[in-house]
Amino acid sequence: MQILVELHPKKKIEKILKEVKTLSDYDGFDIPDSPLGLPSPLPSFIASLIRYSLNLDKTIIINQRLFDVNELFVHSLSITAKMLNVDIAFTRGDKPKYGKEVGYLSSEEAVNIAKGYGVRSGMMISLRKSESEINARLDSNADFFLVLRMRNINEIKHYGPKLVERAIPYIIIMTDKNKEAVKSLSQPYFEDKEILSVIEMLKEIKVKGVLLSTLGDLNFLEKLYSKL
């Protein structure tokens, strides 16, 4: 099981490089595209820094929003991802803060485009959705699923190998430093003191990986690795 960390785009290259170096012991990174619909450096640029400036052979997932891009962009991104040897996870995302949304491409359509270029591609599964909606998404040919809003391991086990073998649960960790920010999200989270047992349980059921987010508490992630 791979243990990945969320890497939020920074507007200064020095901060990006520092954060990547600090977290470089982990198996890889997930880089969101324009979080909350706000402008930020392109994930493909950050991926190229990881690959070529820092020369790290890590798993990299570009978490690409579809709300404000068209089919041509997904084709171009797929070519870029193939060149960089990175994966893409597609999500609808939040509405853009500037300009008009496009939003006609589904995650399933985007995955099919990217896989046509030989790119490992996935999409989101929210456990808040109905069982029929989740099963419909599981019938897609996605290589992996970033699983959102997991409250316990049994929610993933319920869907059997069809989900377990492709699941990368997105785990929000609440620490002393970020607790106010975490509570404001109104999303499931795990406390820092229980995260090691959660990771161990996910290993036992053999999910594909886990994606950890501490909403900016870099110090906790750095210390956590030594305990894994």
Coordinates of C-alpha atoms in Angstrom, one line a residue:
M1 CA 0.0 0.0 0.0
Q2 CA 1.4 3.4 -1.0
I3 CA 1.2 6.3 1.4
L4 CA 0.7 9.6 -0.4
V5 CA 0.5 13.1 0.8
E6 CA -1.5 16.1 -0.4
L7 CA 0.7 18.9 -1.8
H8 CA -1.1 22.2 -2.1
P9 CA 0.2 24.5 -4.8
K10 CA 2.2 27.4 -3.5
K11 CA 2.8 30.7 -5.3
K12 CA 6.5 30.8 -4.5
I13 CA 8.7 28.1 -6.0
E14 CA 11.0 28.1 -3.0
K15 CA 8.1 27.0 -0.8
I16 CA 7.0 24.3 -3.2
L17 CA 10.5 22.8 -3.3
K18 CA 10.9 23.0 0.5
E19 CA 7.6 21.2 1.1
V20 CA 8.4 18.5 -1.4
K21 CA 11.8 17.9 0.1
T22 CA 10.3 17.8 3.6
L23 CA 7.8 15.1 2.5
S24 CA 10.1 13.3 0.1
D25 CA 10.2 10.1 2.2
Y26 CA 6.5 9.4 1.4
D27 CA 5.6 7.3 -1.6
G28 CA 4.2 10.2 -3.6
F29 CA 2.1 13.3 -3.9
D30 CA -1.4 14.3 -5.0
I31 CA -1.5 17.9 -6.4
P32 CA -4.9 19.5 -6.6
D33 CA -5.7 21.9 -9.5
S34 CA -6.9 25.4 -8.4
P35 CA -8.4 24.4 -5.0
L36 CA -11.7 26.1 -4.3
G37 CA -11.6 27.4 -7.8
L38 CA -8.9 29.9 -7.0
P39 CA -5.9 30.6 -9.2
S40 CA -2.7 28.6 -8.4
P41 CA 0.3 27.2 -10.2
L42 CA -0.6 24.4 -12.6
P43 CA -0.1 20.9 -11.1
S44 CA 1.8 19.8 -14.2
F45 CA 4.4 22.5 -13.5
I46 CA 4.8 21.2 -9.9
A47 CA 5.0 17.7 -11.2
S48 CA 7.8 18.6 -13.5
L49 CA 9.7 20.2 -10.6
I50 CA 9.4 17.0 -8.6
R51 CA 10.5 14.9 -11.5
Y52 CA 13.3 17.0 -12.9
S53 CA 14.4 19.7 -10.5
L54 CA 14.4 17.3 -7.5
N55 CA 14.8 14.1 -9.5
L56 CA 12.3 12.2 -7.4
D57 CA 10.9 8.9 -8.8
K58 CA 7.7 9.1 -6.8
T59 CA 4.0 8.5 -7.6
I60 CA 2.4 11.8 -8.6
I61 CA -1.3 12.3 -9.1
I62 CA -2.6 15.4 -10.8
N63 CA -6.0 16.0 -9.3
Q64 CA -7.6 17.7 -12.3
R65 CA -10.9 19.7 -12.0
L66 CA -13.2 19.5 -15.0
F67 CA -15.6 22.4 -14.2
D68 CA -13.7 24.9 -16.3
V69 CA -11.8 22.9 -18.9
N70 CA -12.8 21.4 -22.2
E71 CA -12.0 18.2 -24.1
L72 CA -8.9 19.7 -25.9
F73 CA -7.4 20.6 -22.5
V74 CA -7.8 17.0 -21.3
H75 CA -6.1 15.7 -24.4
S76 CA -3.2 18.1 -23.9
L77 CA -3.0 17.3 -20.2
S78 CA -2.9 13.6 -21.0
I79 CA 0.0 14.1 -23.4
T80 CA 1.8 16.1 -20.7
A81 CA 1.1 13.4 -18.0
K82 CA 2.4 10.7 -20.3
M83 CA 5.7 12.7 -20.8
L84 CA 6.0 13.2 -17.0
N85 CA 5.0 9.7 -16.1
V86 CA 2.3 10.9 -13.7
D87 CA -1.3 9.8 -13.0
I88 CA -4.4 11.9 -13.3
A89 CA -7.5 11.9 -11.0
F90 CA -10.5 13.7 -12.5
T91 CA -13.0 15.6 -10.4
R92 CA -15.8 18.1 -11.2
G93 CA -14.3 20.5 -8.6
D94 CA -15.6 23.9 -7.3
K95 CA -16.9 26.6 -9.6
P96 CA -14.1 28.9 -10.9
K97 CA -13.8 32.2 -9.0
Y98 CA -12.9 33.9 -12.3
G99 CA -14.5 33.4 -15.7
K100 CA -17.3 31.0 -16.8
E101 CA -17.5 27.3 -16.1
V102 CA -17.5 24.8 -19.0
G103 CA -18.4 21.6 -17.1
Y104 CA -19.7 19.4 -19.9
L105 CA -17.1 16.6 -19.5
S106 CA -17.8 13.8 -17.0
S107 CA -15.1 12.2 -15.1
E108 CA -15.8 8.9 -16.9
E109 CA -15.3 10.6 -20.3
A110 CA -12.1 12.3 -19.1
V111 CA -10.7 9.0 -17.8
N112 CA -11.3 7.4 -21.2
I113 CA -9.5 10.2 -23.0
A114 CA -6.5 9.9 -20.7
K115 CA -6.3 6.1 -20.9
G116 CA -6.3 6.4 -24.6
Y117 CA -2.9 8.0 -24.2
G118 CA -1.7 5.3 -21.9
V119 CA -2.0 7.4 -18.7
R120 CA -3.1 5.8 -15.4
S121 CA -6.3 7.6 -14.6
G122 CA -8.9 7.7 -11.9
M123 CA -11.8 9.6 -10.4
M124 CA -13.5 10.4 -7.1
I125 CA -15.9 8.2 -5.2
S126 CA -17.8 9.9 -2.4
L127 CA -19.2 7.6 0.2
R128 CA -21.9 10.1 0.8
K129 CA -23.5 9.0 -2.6
S130 CA -26.1 6.3 -2.8
E131 CA -25.0 2.7 -3.2
S132 CA -26.4 2.6 -6.8
E133 CA -24.4 5.7 -7.7
I134 CA -21.2 4.2 -6.3
N135 CA -21.7 0.9 -8.0
A136 CA -22.3 2.7 -11.3
R137 CA -18.9 4.5 -10.9
L138 CA -17.2 1.2 -10.0
D139 CA -18.3 -0.1 -13.4
S140 CA -16.1 2.4 -15.1
N141 CA -12.6 1.5 -16.3
A142 CA -10.8 3.8 -13.9
D143 CA -7.4 2.6 -12.6
F144 CA -8.0 4.0 -9.2
F145 CA -10.5 5.9 -7.0
L146 CA -9.8 8.6 -4.6
V147 CA -12.4 7.7 -1.9
L148 CA -13.9 10.8 -0.2
R149 CA -15.8 11.0 3.1
M150 CA -14.7 7.7 4.6
R151 CA -15.7 7.4 8.2
N152 CA -14.6 3.8 8.8
I153 CA -12.9 1.0 7.0
N154 CA -16.1 -1.1 6.6
E155 CA -17.6 1.5 4.2
I156 CA -14.9 0.5 1.7
K157 CA -14.9 -3.3 2.5
H158 CA -18.7 -3.3 1.8
Y159 CA -18.0 -2.9 -1.9
G160 CA -15.5 -5.8 -2.1
P161 CA -12.5 -6.1 -4.4
K162 CA -14.2 -3.9 -7.0
L163 CA -13.4 -0.9 -4.8
V164 CA -10.8 -2.2 -2.4
E165 CA -8.2 -3.0 -5.0
R166 CA -8.6 0.4 -6.6
A167 CA -9.2 2.5 -3.5
I168 CA -7.1 5.4 -2.3
P169 CA -9.0 6.8 0.7
Y170 CA -8.5 10.5 1.3
I171 CA -7.9 10.9 5.0
I172 CA -8.1 14.3 6.7
I173 CA -6.1 14.4 9.9
M174 CA -7.0 16.8 12.7
T175 CA -4.1 18.1 14.7
D176 CA -3.8 20.8 17.4
K177 CA -2.5 23.2 14.7
N178 CA -5.3 22.7 12.1
K179 CA -8.3 21.7 14.2
E180 CA -10.3 24.9 13.6
A181 CA -9.8 24.6 9.8
V182 CA -10.7 20.9 9.8
K183 CA -13.9 21.5 11.8
S184 CA -14.9 24.2 9.3
L185 CA -14.9 21.7 6.4
S186 CA -17.9 19.7 7.7
Q187 CA -16.1 16.5 6.4
P188 CA -15.2 13.3 8.2
Y189 CA -11.8 13.4 9.7
F190 CA -9.5 11.3 12.0
E191 CA -7.7 12.6 15.0
D192 CA -3.9 12.5 15.0
K193 CA -3.7 10.0 17.8
E194 CA -5.7 7.4 15.8
I195 CA -4.2 7.8 12.4
L196 CA -1.6 5.0 12.8
S197 CA -4.2 2.4 13.6
V198 CA -6.4 3.7 10.6
I199 CA -3.4 3.3 8.2
E200 CA -2.7 -0.2 9.6
M201 CA -6.3 -1.3 9.1
L202 CA -6.2 0.0 5.5
K203 CA -3.0 -2.0 5.0
E204 CA -4.8 -5.1 6.3
I205 CA -7.6 -4.9 3.8
K206 CA -5.0 -4.2 1.0
V207 CA -6.3 -1.0 -0.5
K208 CA -4.2 0.4 -3.3
G209 CA -3.0 3.4 -1.3
V210 CA -4.0 6.1 1.2
L211 CA -3.8 9.9 0.7
L212 CA -3.1 12.0 3.8
S213 CA -4.0 15.6 4.3
T214 CA -3.2 17.8 7.3
L215 CA -4.4 21.1 5.8
G216 CA -1.0 22.7 6.1
D217 CA 0.4 21.1 9.2
L218 CA 3.6 20.0 7.5
N219 CA 5.4 19.3 10.8
F220 CA 2.9 16.6 11.8
L221 CA 3.3 14.8 8.4
E222 CA 7.1 15.0 8.8
K223 CA 7.0 13.4 12.2
L224 CA 4.3 10.9 11.3
Y225 CA 6.5 9.2 8.7
S226 CA 9.1 8.1 11.3
K227 CA 6.3 6.2 13.1
L228 CA 5.0 4.3 10.0

